[in-house]
Coordinates of N, CA and C in Angstrom, one line a residue:
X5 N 112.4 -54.1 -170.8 CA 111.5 -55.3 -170.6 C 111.3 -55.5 -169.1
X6 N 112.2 -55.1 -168.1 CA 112.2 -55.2 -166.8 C 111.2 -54.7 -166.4
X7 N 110.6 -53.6 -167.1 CA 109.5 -52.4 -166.2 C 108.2 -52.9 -166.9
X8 N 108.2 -53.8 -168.0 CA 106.8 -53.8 -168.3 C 106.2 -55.1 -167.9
X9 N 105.0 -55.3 -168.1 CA 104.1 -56.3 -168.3 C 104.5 -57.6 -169.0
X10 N 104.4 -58.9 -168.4 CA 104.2 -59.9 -169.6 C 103.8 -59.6 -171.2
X11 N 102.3 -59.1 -170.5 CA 101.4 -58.7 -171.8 C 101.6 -57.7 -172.8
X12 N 102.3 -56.8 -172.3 CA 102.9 -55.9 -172.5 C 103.8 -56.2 -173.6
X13 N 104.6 -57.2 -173.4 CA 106.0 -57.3 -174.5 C 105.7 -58.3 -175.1
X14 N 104.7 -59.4 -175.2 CA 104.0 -60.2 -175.3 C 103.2 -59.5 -177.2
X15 N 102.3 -58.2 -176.8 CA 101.6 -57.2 -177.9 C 102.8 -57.0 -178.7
X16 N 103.7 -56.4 -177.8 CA 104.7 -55.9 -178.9 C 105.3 -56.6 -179.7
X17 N 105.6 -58.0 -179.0 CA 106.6 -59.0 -179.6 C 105.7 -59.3 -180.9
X18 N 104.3 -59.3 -180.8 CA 103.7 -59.8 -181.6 C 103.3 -58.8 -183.3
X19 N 103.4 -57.3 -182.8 CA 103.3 -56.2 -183.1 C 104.7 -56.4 -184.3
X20 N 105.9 -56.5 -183.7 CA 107.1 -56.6 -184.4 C 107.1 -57.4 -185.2
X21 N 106.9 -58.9 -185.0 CA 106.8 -59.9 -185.7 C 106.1 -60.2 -187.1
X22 N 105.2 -59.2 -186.7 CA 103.9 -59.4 -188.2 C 104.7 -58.3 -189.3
X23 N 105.7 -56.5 -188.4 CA 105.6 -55.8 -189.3 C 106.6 -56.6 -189.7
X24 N 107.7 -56.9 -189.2 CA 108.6 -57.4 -189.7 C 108.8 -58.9 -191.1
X25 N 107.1 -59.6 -191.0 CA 107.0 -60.3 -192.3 C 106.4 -59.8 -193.3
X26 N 106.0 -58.3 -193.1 CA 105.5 -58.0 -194.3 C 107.1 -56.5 -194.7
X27 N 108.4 -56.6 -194.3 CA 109.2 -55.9 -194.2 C 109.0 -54.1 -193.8
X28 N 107.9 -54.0 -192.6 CA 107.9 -52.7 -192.6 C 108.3 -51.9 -191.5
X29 N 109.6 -52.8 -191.0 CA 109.9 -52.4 -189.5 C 110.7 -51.1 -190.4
X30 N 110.9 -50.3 -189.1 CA 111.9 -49.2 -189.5 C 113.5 -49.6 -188.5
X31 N 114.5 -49.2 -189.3 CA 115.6 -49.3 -189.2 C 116.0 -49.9 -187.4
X32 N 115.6 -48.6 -186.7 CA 115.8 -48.5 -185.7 C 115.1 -49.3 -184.6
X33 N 114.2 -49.9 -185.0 CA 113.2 -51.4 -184.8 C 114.0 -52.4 -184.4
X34 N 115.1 -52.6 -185.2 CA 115.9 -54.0 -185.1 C 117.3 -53.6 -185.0
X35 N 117.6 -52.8 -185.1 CA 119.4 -52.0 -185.1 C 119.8 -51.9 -183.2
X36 N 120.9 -52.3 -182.9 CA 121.7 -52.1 -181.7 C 121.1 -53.2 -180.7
X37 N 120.9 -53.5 -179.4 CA 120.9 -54.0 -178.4 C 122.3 -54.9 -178.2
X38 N 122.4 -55.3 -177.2 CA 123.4 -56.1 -176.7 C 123.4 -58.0 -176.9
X39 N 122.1 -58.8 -177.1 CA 121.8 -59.7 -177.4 C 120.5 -60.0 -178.6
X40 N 121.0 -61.1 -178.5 CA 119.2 -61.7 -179.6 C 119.2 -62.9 -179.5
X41 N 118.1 -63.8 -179.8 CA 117.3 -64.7 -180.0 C 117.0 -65.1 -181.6
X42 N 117.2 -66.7 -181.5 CA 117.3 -67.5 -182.8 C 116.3 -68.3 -182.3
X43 N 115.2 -68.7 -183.2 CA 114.6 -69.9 -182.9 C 114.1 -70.0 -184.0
X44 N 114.6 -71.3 -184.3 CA 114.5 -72.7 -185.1 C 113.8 -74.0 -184.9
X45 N 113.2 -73.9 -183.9 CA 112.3 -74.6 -182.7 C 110.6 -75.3 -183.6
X46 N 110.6 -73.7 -184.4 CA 109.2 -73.7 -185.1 C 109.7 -74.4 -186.0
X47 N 110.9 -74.4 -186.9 CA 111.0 -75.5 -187.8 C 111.3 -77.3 -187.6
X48 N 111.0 -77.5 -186.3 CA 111.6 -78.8 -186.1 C 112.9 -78.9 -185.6
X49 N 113.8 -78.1 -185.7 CA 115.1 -77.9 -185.5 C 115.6 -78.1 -184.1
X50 N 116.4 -79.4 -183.7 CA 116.3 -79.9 -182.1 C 116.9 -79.0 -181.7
X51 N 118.6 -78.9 -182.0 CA 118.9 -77.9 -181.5 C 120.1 -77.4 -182.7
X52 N 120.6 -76.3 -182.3 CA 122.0 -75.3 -183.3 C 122.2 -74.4 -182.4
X53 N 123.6 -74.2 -183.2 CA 124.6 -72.5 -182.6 C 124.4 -71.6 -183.2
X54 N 123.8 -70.6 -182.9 CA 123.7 -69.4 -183.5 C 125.0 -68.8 -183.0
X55 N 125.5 -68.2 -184.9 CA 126.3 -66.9 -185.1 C 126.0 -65.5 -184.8
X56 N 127.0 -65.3 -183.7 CA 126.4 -63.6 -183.0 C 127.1 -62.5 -184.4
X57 N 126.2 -61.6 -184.6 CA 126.1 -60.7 -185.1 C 126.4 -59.4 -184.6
X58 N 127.8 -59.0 -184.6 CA 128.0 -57.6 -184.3 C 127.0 -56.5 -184.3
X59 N 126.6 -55.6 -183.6 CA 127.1 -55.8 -182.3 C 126.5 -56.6 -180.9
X60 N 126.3 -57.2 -181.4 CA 125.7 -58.3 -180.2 C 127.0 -58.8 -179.4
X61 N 126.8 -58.7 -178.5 CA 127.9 -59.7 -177.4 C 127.5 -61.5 -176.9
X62 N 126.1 -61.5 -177.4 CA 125.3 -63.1 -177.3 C 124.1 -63.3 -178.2
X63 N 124.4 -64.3 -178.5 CA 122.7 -64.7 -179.1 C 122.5 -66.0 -178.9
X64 N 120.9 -66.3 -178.0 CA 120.7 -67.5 -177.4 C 119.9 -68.0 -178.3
X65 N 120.4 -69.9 -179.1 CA 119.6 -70.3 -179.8 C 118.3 -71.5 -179.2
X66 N 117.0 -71.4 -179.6 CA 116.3 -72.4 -179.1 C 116.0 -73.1 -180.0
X67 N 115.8 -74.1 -179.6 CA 115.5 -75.2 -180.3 C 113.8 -75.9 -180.2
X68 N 113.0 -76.9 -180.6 CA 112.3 -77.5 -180.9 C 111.9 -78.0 -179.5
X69 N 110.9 -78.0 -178.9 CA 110.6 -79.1 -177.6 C 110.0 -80.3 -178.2
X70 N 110.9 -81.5 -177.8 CA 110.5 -82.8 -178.4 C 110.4 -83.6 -177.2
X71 N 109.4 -84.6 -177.5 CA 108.7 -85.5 -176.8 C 110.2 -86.7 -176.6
X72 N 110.4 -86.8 -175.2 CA 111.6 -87.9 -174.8 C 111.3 -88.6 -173.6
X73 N 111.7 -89.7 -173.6 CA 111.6 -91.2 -172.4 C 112.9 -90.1 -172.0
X74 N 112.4 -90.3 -170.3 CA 113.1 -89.9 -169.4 C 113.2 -90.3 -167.8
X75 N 113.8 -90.6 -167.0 CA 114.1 -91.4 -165.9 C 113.5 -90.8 -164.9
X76 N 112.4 -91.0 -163.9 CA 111.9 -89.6 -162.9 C 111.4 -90.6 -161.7
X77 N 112.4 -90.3 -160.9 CA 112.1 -91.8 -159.6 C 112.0 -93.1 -160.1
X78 N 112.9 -93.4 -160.3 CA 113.6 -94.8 -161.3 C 112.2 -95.1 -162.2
X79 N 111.6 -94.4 -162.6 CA 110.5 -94.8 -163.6 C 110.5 -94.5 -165.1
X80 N 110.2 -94.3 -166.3 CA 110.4 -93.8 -167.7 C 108.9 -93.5 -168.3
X81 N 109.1 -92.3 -167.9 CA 108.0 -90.5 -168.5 C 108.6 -90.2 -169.6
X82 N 107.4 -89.8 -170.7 CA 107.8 -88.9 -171.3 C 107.9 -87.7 -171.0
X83 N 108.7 -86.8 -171.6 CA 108.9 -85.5 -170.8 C 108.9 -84.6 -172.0
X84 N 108.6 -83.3 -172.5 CA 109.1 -82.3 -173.0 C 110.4 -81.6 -173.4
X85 N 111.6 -81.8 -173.8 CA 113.2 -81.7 -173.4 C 113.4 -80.6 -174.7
X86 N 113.4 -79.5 -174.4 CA 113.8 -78.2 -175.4 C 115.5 -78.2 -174.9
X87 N 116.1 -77.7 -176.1 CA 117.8 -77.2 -175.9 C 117.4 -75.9 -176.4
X88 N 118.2 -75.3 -175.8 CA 118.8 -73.8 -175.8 C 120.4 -73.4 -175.5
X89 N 121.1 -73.0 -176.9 CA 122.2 -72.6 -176.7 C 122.5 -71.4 -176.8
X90 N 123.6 -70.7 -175.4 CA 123.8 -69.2 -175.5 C 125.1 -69.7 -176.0
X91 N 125.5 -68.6 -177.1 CA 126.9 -68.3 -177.9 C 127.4 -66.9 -177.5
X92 N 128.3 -66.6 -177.0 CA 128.9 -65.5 -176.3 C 130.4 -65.4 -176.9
X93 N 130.0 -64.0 -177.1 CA 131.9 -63.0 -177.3 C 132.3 -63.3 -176.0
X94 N 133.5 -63.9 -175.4 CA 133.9 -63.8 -174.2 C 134.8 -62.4 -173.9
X95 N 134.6 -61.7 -174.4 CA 135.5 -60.6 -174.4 C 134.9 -59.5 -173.7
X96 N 133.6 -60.0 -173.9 CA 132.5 -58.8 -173.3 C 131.7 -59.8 -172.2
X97 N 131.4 -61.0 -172.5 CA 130.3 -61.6 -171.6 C 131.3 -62.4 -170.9
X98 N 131.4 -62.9 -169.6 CA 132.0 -64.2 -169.2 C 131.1 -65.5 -169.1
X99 N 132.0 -66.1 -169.3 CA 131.5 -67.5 -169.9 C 130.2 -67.9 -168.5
X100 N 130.8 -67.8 -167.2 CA 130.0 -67.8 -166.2 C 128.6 -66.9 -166.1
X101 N 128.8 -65.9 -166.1 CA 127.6 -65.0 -166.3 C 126.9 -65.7 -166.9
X102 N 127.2 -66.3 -168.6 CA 126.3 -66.8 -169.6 C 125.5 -67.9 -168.9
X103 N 126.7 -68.9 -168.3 CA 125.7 -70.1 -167.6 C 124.8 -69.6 -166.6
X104 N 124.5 -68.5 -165.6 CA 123.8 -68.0 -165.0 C 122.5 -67.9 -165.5
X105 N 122.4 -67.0 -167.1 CA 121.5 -66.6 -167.7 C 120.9 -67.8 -168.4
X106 N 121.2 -69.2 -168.6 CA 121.0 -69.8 -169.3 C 120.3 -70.5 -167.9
X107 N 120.5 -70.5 -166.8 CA 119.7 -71.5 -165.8 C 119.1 -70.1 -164.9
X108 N 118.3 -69.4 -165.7 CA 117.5 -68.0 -165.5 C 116.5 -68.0 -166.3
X109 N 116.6 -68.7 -167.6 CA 116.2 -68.9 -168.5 C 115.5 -70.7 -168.3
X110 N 116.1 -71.3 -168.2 CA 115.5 -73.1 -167.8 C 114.0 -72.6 -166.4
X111 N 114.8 -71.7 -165.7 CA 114.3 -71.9 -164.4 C 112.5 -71.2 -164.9
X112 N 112.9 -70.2 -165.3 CA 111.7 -69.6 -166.1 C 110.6 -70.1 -166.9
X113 N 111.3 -71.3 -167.9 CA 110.8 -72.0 -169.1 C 109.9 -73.4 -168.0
X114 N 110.9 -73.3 -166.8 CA 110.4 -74.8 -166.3 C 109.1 -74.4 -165.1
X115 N 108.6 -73.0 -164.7 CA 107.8 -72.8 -164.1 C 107.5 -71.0 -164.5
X116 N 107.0 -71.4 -165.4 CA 106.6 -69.7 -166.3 C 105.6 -68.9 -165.4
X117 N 105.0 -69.5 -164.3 CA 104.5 -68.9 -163.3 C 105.5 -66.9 -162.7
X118 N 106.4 -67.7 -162.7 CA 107.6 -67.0 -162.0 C 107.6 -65.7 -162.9
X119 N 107.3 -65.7 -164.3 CA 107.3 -64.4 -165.2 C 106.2 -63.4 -164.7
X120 N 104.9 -64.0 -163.6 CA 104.2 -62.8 -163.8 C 104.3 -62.4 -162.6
X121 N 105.5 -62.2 -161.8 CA 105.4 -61.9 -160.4 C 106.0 -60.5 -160.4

C-alpha cells in the first residue's frame, strides 16, 4: 500500500469488496497479512472491539461518525466524533506502537489531505 496510489487502492479496495459480496474472491485474496479492519460504522454502530483473528497480531475497529455538541473556544459546535478501536496481541504488537498507529490514523482521518502527498 506504501508504493501505490490513493486511487490505486481505492479501485482495488473497491474491486475486492464487490467480488467478495458476490463470494468470488479466491482463497489467497483474504488469507495471511498481519492486521485487518472491522467496520460497523455503515451499520450505525458507535463504537465495538473487534476479535483479532489468527493470524492477525491487530484488528482496528471503526465505528459510525455521529453528529456531537462539542466545546471549541468555550463555544458548543457540532462536530463529527468517529471511535476507532485497535485490539492488539501484545505479544507481537506493543501496546505503545498500537497508540502510535492509532494517532497516524486520527491524524489522517482529521486532514485526509495528508494521504495524497
Amino acid at each position: 500500500a506504501e508504493e501505490k496510489r490513493l486511487s490505486e487502492i481505492s479501485n482495488e479496495m473497491k474491486d475486492l469488496a464487490a467480488r467478495a459480496r458476490t463470494r468470488k474472491l479466491a482463497p489467497q485474496e483474504y488469507q495471511g497479512g498481519s492486521t485487518a479492519i472491522s467496520n460497523l460504522g455503515m451499520f450505525g454502530i458507535k463504537d465495538f472491539a473487534a476479535v483479532i483473528n489468527p493470524p492477525h497480531a491487530s484488528i482496528l475497529a471503526v465505528g459510525a461518525g455521529i453528529e456531537t455538541a462539542v466545546v471549541r473556544d468555550g463555544k458548543i459546535e457540532a462536530r463529527t466524533i468517529m471511535s476507532i478501536t485497535l485490539s492488539t496481541d501484545h505479544r507481537a504488537v506493543d501496546g505503545a506502537l498500537g497508540a502510535k498507529l492509532i494517532n497516524a490514523v486520527k491524524t489522517l482521518i482529521e486532514k485526509p489531505a495528508g494521504m495524497l502527498a
